[in-house]
CSV table of C-alpha atoms in Angstrom, one decimal:
chain,number,residue,atom,x,y,z
A,1,MET,CA,-47.3,-29.6,-22.0
A,2,ASP,CA,-49.9,-26.8,-22.4
A,3,TYR,CA,-46.7,-24.3,-23.5
A,4,TYR,CA,-46.2,-26.9,-26.4
A,5,PHE,CA,-49.7,-26.7,-27.2
A,6,PHE,CA,-49.9,-23.5,-27.3
A,7,VAL,CA,-47.6,-23.3,-29.4
A,8,LEU,CA,-49.4,-25.4,-32.0
A,9,SER,CA,-52.1,-23.7,-32.1
A,10,VAL,CA,-50.8,-20.9,-32.8
A,11,ILE,CA,-48.7,-22.3,-36.1
A,12,CYS,CA,-52.7,-23.5,-36.6
A,13,VAL,CA,-53.6,-20.1,-36.4
A,14,TRP,CA,-51.5,-18.6,-38.8
A,15,VAL,CA,-51.3,-21.6,-40.6
A,16,ILE,CA,-55.1,-21.0,-41.6
A,17,VAL,CA,-53.8,-17.0,-42.7
A,18,SER,CA,-51.0,-18.0,-44.6
A,19,LEU,CA,-53.7,-20.7,-46.7
A,20,SER,CA,-56.0,-17.5,-47.0
A,21,VAL,CA,-53.4,-15.1,-48.3
A,22,ASN,CA,-51.8,-17.9,-51.1
A,23,LEU,CA,-55.2,-18.0,-52.6
A,24,VAL,CA,-55.5,-14.5,-53.9
A,25,LEU,CA,-51.3,-14.3,-54.3
A,26,GLY,CA,-50.1,-17.9,-55.2
A,27,TYR,CA,-53.0,-18.8,-56.7
A,28,ALA,CA,-54.7,-15.2,-58.6
A,29,GLY,CA,-51.8,-13.1,-58.5
A,30,LEU,CA,-52.5,-10.3,-56.5
A,31,PHE,CA,-50.2,-9.1,-53.6
A,32,SER,CA,-51.5,-8.5,-50.7
A,33,ILE,CA,-49.4,-7.1,-47.2
A,34,GLY,CA,-52.7,-6.4,-45.3
A,35,HIS,CA,-54.3,-9.4,-44.9
A,36,VAL,CA,-53.5,-10.0,-40.9
A,37,GLY,CA,-55.9,-6.7,-40.7
A,38,TYR,CA,-58.8,-8.9,-40.9
A,39,LEU,CA,-57.4,-11.4,-38.9
A,40,GLY,CA,-57.5,-8.2,-35.8
A,41,ILE,CA,-61.4,-8.1,-37.3
A,42,GLY,CA,-62.2,-11.2,-36.7
A,43,ALA,CA,-60.7,-11.7,-33.7
A,44,TYR,CA,-62.1,-8.7,-32.0
A,45,THR,CA,-65.5,-9.7,-33.8
A,46,THR,CA,-64.7,-12.1,-31.8
A,47,ALA,CA,-64.2,-11.1,-28.1
A,48,VAL,CA,-66.5,-8.1,-28.2
A,49,LEU,CA,-69.1,-10.3,-29.2
A,50,ASN,CA,-67.8,-13.1,-26.4
A,51,ILE,CA,-66.6,-10.3,-23.7
A,52,ILE,CA,-68.8,-7.7,-23.9
A,53,PHE,CA,-72.4,-9.0,-25.0
A,54,LYS,CA,-71.8,-12.5,-23.6
A,55,MET,CA,-72.3,-14.4,-26.3
A,56,ASP,CA,-71.5,-17.9,-26.4
A,57,TYR,CA,-68.0,-18.4,-28.4
A,58,PHE,CA,-68.8,-21.3,-31.1
A,59,LEU,CA,-71.8,-18.9,-32.0
A,60,THR,CA,-69.5,-15.7,-32.6
A,61,ILE,CA,-67.1,-17.9,-34.8
A,62,PRO,CA,-69.4,-17.4,-37.8
A,63,ILE,CA,-70.2,-14.1,-37.3
A,64,ALA,CA,-66.8,-13.3,-37.2
A,65,VAL,CA,-66.2,-15.5,-40.4
A,66,VAL,CA,-69.3,-13.2,-42.2
A,67,VAL,CA,-68.0,-9.9,-41.1
A,68,THR,CA,-64.6,-10.0,-42.0
A,69,ALA,CA,-65.7,-11.3,-45.2
A,70,LEU,CA,-67.7,-8.5,-45.9
A,71,VAL,CA,-65.3,-6.4,-44.6
A,72,ALA,CA,-62.8,-7.7,-47.5
A,73,LEU,CA,-65.0,-7.7,-50.2
A,74,LEU,CA,-65.5,-4.4,-49.5
A,75,THR,CA,-62.1,-3.4,-48.8
A,76,TYR,CA,-61.1,-4.9,-52.6
A,77,LEU,CA,-63.7,-3.4,-54.6
A,78,PRO,CA,-62.1,-0.2,-54.7
A,79,LEU,CA,-58.5,-1.8,-55.0
A,80,MET,CA,-59.3,-3.7,-57.7
A,81,ARG,CA,-58.7,-1.2,-60.5
A,82,LEU,CA,-55.0,-0.7,-59.7
A,83,THR,CA,-52.0,-2.1,-60.7
A,84,ALA,CA,-50.3,-4.8,-59.4
A,85,PHE,CA,-47.7,-2.9,-57.5
A,86,HIS,CA,-50.4,0.2,-56.3
A,87,PHE,CA,-53.0,-2.8,-55.2
A,88,ALA,CA,-49.8,-4.4,-52.8
A,89,LEU,CA,-49.0,-0.7,-51.6
A,90,SER,CA,-52.6,-0.3,-50.7
A,91,THR,CA,-53.1,-3.6,-48.7
A,92,LEU,CA,-50.0,-2.1,-46.8
A,93,GLY,CA,-52.5,0.7,-46.0
A,94,MET,CA,-55.7,-0.9,-45.7
A,95,ASN,CA,-53.6,-2.7,-42.2
A,96,VAL,CA,-52.3,0.1,-41.3
A,97,VAL,CA,-56.0,2.0,-41.3
A,98,ILE,CA,-57.7,-1.1,-40.0
A,99,VAL,CA,-55.3,-0.9,-36.9
A,100,ASP,CA,-55.4,2.4,-35.7
A,101,LEU,CA,-59.4,1.5,-36.5
A,102,LEU,CA,-59.0,-0.1,-33.2
A,103,HIS,CA,-56.7,1.5,-31.8
A,104,ASN,CA,-59.1,4.4,-31.2
A,105,LEU,CA,-62.7,2.9,-31.8
A,106,ALA,CA,-62.5,-0.7,-30.9
A,107,PRO,CA,-63.8,-1.3,-27.1
A,108,ARG,CA,-61.5,-2.4,-24.3
A,109,VAL,CA,-61.7,-3.5,-20.9
A,110,PRO,CA,-60.8,-0.9,-17.9
A,111,GLY,CA,-57.4,-0.6,-17.1
A,112,ALA,CA,-56.2,-2.3,-20.8
A,113,GLU,CA,-55.5,-1.1,-24.2
A,114,GLY,CA,-57.2,-4.6,-25.5
A,115,LEU,CA,-59.8,-7.4,-24.6
A,116,PHE,CA,-59.5,-10.2,-21.9
A,117,GLY,CA,-61.6,-12.5,-20.8
A,118,LEU,CA,-63.1,-14.2,-23.5
A,119,GLN,CA,-66.0,-16.6,-21.9
A,120,ALA,CA,-64.9,-20.4,-23.4
A,121,PRO,CA,-66.5,-24.0,-23.0
A,122,GLU,CA,-65.0,-25.3,-20.4
A,123,PHE,CA,-62.3,-28.1,-23.0
A,124,MET,CA,-61.5,-25.5,-24.4
A,125,THR,CA,-60.0,-24.1,-20.3
A,126,THR,CA,-57.1,-26.4,-21.9
A,127,GLY,CA,-54.2,-26.3,-23.9
A,128,LEU,CA,-55.2,-29.7,-25.2
A,129,GLY,CA,-58.8,-28.7,-25.7
A,130,ARG,CA,-58.3,-25.2,-27.7
A,131,PHE,CA,-55.6,-27.4,-29.9
A,132,GLY,CA,-57.8,-29.4,-30.6
A,133,VAL,CA,-60.8,-26.7,-31.9
A,134,VAL,CA,-57.9,-24.7,-33.3
A,135,GLY,CA,-56.5,-28.3,-35.1
A,136,ALA,CA,-60.0,-29.4,-36.4
A,137,ALA,CA,-60.7,-25.9,-38.5
A,138,THR,CA,-57.2,-26.2,-39.4
A,139,VAL,CA,-58.1,-29.2,-41.3
A,140,LEU,CA,-61.0,-27.8,-42.8
A,141,CYS,CA,-59.4,-24.9,-44.1
A,142,VAL,CA,-57.1,-27.2,-45.5
A,143,LEU,CA,-59.6,-29.0,-46.9
A,144,VAL,CA,-61.7,-26.2,-48.2
A,145,ALA,CA,-58.7,-24.7,-50.2
A,146,LEU,CA,-57.8,-27.7,-51.6
A,147,ARG,CA,-61.3,-28.3,-52.8
A,148,VAL,CA,-61.5,-24.7,-54.9
A,149,VAL,CA,-57.8,-24.8,-56.3
A,150,ASN,CA,-58.2,-28.3,-57.7
A,151,SER,CA,-61.6,-27.5,-59.0
A,152,PRO,CA,-63.2,-25.3,-62.4
A,153,PHE,CA,-63.3,-21.8,-60.4
A,154,GLY,CA,-59.0,-22.6,-59.7
A,155,ARG,CA,-58.1,-23.8,-62.8
A,156,THR,CA,-59.8,-20.0,-64.4
A,157,LEU,CA,-57.7,-18.2,-61.1
A,158,ARG,CA,-54.9,-19.5,-62.6
A,159,ALA,CA,-55.8,-18.6,-66.2
A,160,LEU,CA,-56.5,-15.0,-64.8
A,161,ARG,CA,-53.2,-15.5,-63.1
A,162,ASP,CA,-51.3,-16.4,-66.0
A,163,ARG,CA,-52.8,-15.0,-69.6
A,164,PRO,CA,-55.4,-13.2,-68.5
A,165,GLU,CA,-56.2,-11.8,-71.5
A,166,ALA,CA,-56.9,-15.6,-73.0
A,167,ALA,CA,-59.2,-15.9,-70.8
A,168,GLU,CA,-60.8,-12.9,-70.9
A,169,ALA,CA,-61.3,-13.8,-74.4
A,170,ILE,CA,-63.6,-16.7,-73.5
A,171,GLY,CA,-65.9,-14.9,-71.3
A,172,LYS,CA,-64.0,-15.3,-68.0
A,173,ASN,CA,-64.8,-11.9,-65.9
A,174,PRO,CA,-61.1,-11.4,-64.1
A,175,ARG,CA,-63.2,-9.1,-61.3
A,176,PHE,CA,-65.7,-11.4,-60.7
A,177,TYR,CA,-63.3,-14.2,-59.9
A,178,ARG,CA,-60.6,-12.6,-58.0
A,179,GLY,CA,-63.7,-10.7,-55.9
A,180,VAL,CA,-64.6,-14.6,-55.1
A,181,ILE,CA,-61.6,-15.7,-53.7
A,182,TRP,CA,-60.7,-12.6,-52.0
A,183,THR,CA,-63.8,-12.5,-50.4
A,184,LEU,CA,-63.5,-15.8,-49.2
A,185,SER,CA,-59.6,-14.6,-48.0
A,186,GLY,CA,-60.8,-12.7,-45.7
A,187,ALA,CA,-63.8,-15.3,-44.5
A,188,PHE,CA,-60.6,-17.5,-43.5
A,189,CYS,CA,-59.0,-14.4,-41.8
A,190,GLY,CA,-62.5,-14.2,-39.4
A,191,LEU,CA,-62.0,-17.8,-38.7
A,192,ALA,CA,-58.4,-17.5,-37.8
A,193,GLY,CA,-59.2,-14.4,-36.1
A,194,GLY,CA,-62.1,-15.9,-33.6
A,195,LEU,CA,-59.3,-18.5,-33.2
A,196,TYR,CA,-56.4,-16.7,-32.4
A,197,ALA,CA,-58.5,-14.4,-29.7
A,198,VAL,CA,-58.9,-18.1,-27.5
A,199,THR,CA,-55.9,-19.0,-27.7
A,200,LEU,CA,-54.5,-15.4,-27.0
A,201,PHE,CA,-57.0,-14.6,-24.3
A,202,TYR,CA,-55.8,-11.1,-24.7
A,203,ILE,CA,-55.8,-8.9,-27.9
A,204,ASP,CA,-55.0,-5.5,-28.7
A,205,PRO,CA,-54.2,-3.7,-31.8
A,206,THR,CA,-50.4,-4.0,-31.7
A,207,VAL,CA,-50.8,-8.1,-32.4
A,208,PHE,CA,-52.1,-7.1,-35.7
A,209,LEU,CA,-49.6,-4.8,-36.7
A,210,VAL,CA,-48.0,-4.8,-40.9
A,211,ALA,CA,-45.1,-6.1,-39.9
A,212,PHE,CA,-46.9,-9.3,-39.2
A,213,SER,CA,-48.0,-9.4,-43.0
A,214,PHE,CA,-44.5,-9.2,-43.4
A,215,ASN,CA,-44.1,-12.4,-42.1
A,216,VAL,CA,-47.3,-14.3,-43.8
A,217,ALA,CA,-45.2,-13.2,-46.5
A,218,VAL,CA,-41.8,-14.7,-46.0
A,219,TYR,CA,-44.1,-17.4,-44.3
A,220,ILE,CA,-45.6,-17.9,-47.6
A,221,GLY,CA,-42.0,-17.6,-49.5
A,222,VAL,CA,-40.7,-20.2,-48.0
A,223,GLY,CA,-43.2,-22.9,-48.4
A,224,GLY,CA,-43.9,-22.0,-51.5
A,225,LEU,CA,-46.8,-20.2,-53.9
A,226,ALA,CA,-49.1,-21.5,-55.3
A,227,SER,CA,-48.8,-24.6,-53.1
A,228,ILE,CA,-51.3,-25.4,-49.9
A,229,ALA,CA,-49.0,-28.0,-48.4
A,230,GLY,CA,-46.1,-24.9,-48.6
A,231,SER,CA,-48.8,-22.6,-46.9
A,232,ILE,CA,-48.8,-25.3,-44.2
A,233,LEU,CA,-44.7,-25.7,-44.3
A,234,GLY,CA,-43.6,-22.1,-43.9
A,235,PRO,CA,-45.3,-20.9,-40.8
A,236,THR,CA,-44.3,-24.2,-39.0
A,237,LEU,CA,-40.7,-23.9,-40.3
A,238,LEU,CA,-41.1,-20.9,-39.1
A,239,ILE,CA,-43.0,-20.4,-36.0
A,240,ALA,CA,-41.4,-23.7,-34.8
A,241,PHE,CA,-37.9,-22.2,-35.4
A,242,SER,CA,-38.2,-18.7,-34.1
A,243,GLU,CA,-39.9,-20.1,-30.4
A,244,GLY,CA,-36.9,-22.5,-30.2
A,245,LEU,CA,-35.0,-19.6,-30.4
A,246,ARG,CA,-36.3,-18.7,-26.6
A,247,PHE,CA,-34.0,-21.7,-25.6
A,248,THR,CA,-31.1,-21.2,-26.9
A,249,GLY,CA,-30.3,-18.1,-23.1
A,250,LEU,CA,-30.8,-15.4,-25.8
A,251,PRO,CA,-32.6,-12.0,-24.0
A,252,SER,CA,-35.2,-10.9,-26.1
A,253,ASP,CA,-34.1,-7.8,-26.8
A,254,ILE,CA,-31.7,-9.9,-28.7
A,255,SER,CA,-34.0,-12.7,-30.1
A,256,GLY,CA,-36.5,-11.0,-31.4
A,257,PRO,CA,-35.0,-9.0,-33.6
A,258,ALA,CA,-32.9,-11.6,-34.9
A,259,GLN,CA,-35.5,-13.6,-35.7
A,260,GLN,CA,-36.6,-10.9,-37.8
A,261,ALA,CA,-33.1,-10.3,-39.4
A,262,LEU,CA,-33.7,-14.3,-40.1
A,263,PHE,CA,-36.7,-13.3,-42.2
A,264,GLY,CA,-35.4,-11.0,-43.8
A,265,ALA,CA,-32.1,-12.9,-45.3
A,266,LEU,CA,-35.0,-15.7,-46.1
A,267,LEU,CA,-36.5,-13.6,-47.3
A,268,ILE,CA,-33.6,-12.1,-50.4
A,269,LEU,CA,-31.8,-15.4,-50.5
A,270,LEU,CA,-35.8,-17.2,-52.0
A,271,MET,CA,-36.4,-14.2,-54.2
A,272,LEU,CA,-32.3,-15.2,-55.1
A,273,PHE,CA,-31.6,-18.4,-55.9
A,274,ARG,CA,-35.9,-20.3,-55.1
A,275,ARG,CA,-38.8,-17.9,-55.9
A,276,LYS,CA,-41.2,-20.7,-55.9
A,277,GLY,CA,-40.3,-21.1,-52.6
A,278,LEU,CA,-39.6,-25.1,-50.8
A,279,ILE,CA,-42.3,-26.8,-52.1
A,280,GLY,CA,-44.3,-24.2,-54.7
A,281,ARG,CA,-45.4,-24.2,-58.1
A,282,TYR,CA,-45.9,-20.8,-59.4
A,283,GLU,CA,-43.2,-17.4,-59.9
A,284,PHE,CA,-43.7,-14.5,-60.6
A,285,ARG,CA,-42.6,-13.2,-63.1
A,286,ASP,CA,-40.3,-10.0,-63.9
């Protein structure tokens, strides 16, 4: 049973990341291909504080959230003047830079490329215990995201996404609103990173490569843009399918590329026939 709880915990982590990206992509119109870098910052913050400095796991989580939110804000500020295409490319480069910094500067356990030995509370040493914590955090993130997008702040974001000139004409500052939602998105990733660290118990920079940011784009594309439910549906369906490939008997050197090929094909089909995703509420315009 621990395996199934592990898979459910992984799904919950990627639901939180998908929520964070959908907030900036679906609701604010900012195309990001680099949020997995923020996930790495959150995971390393928790792991370093817990493993190296022996801090209680639950105390590391709010620190990881704050640190990642600050990093997200600081990395957003120089990008906010860029056009949509160059903004997306810059976020991709940001992910690469973060992974390189983690690889070269982050502490590691002797004899390993990353960190292991995270000390979780006793009740989290089982798959069910970890899933209980990760699942509760996911529900909290979903509730916060729903509150944000259904608030006047969320309606302003959608107005700036769809009719920026009209929104600016009535005094809405796009840089402020997008900066706030980007920072909140980074905080979500920081939380997801802290949860990912305790789910995997071993992290290294290869866990946060750009390829995983593309996976998040597929999750959102399948689930739906500007849809909280879509942010849940996409990773749930695709991760469950990917894990199902393990039971087909295919060797890993075949099932891995098959998964990536499937994700690429799905993204192409969605862009051709269902640009909003399965239950999305927004479609990018040419």
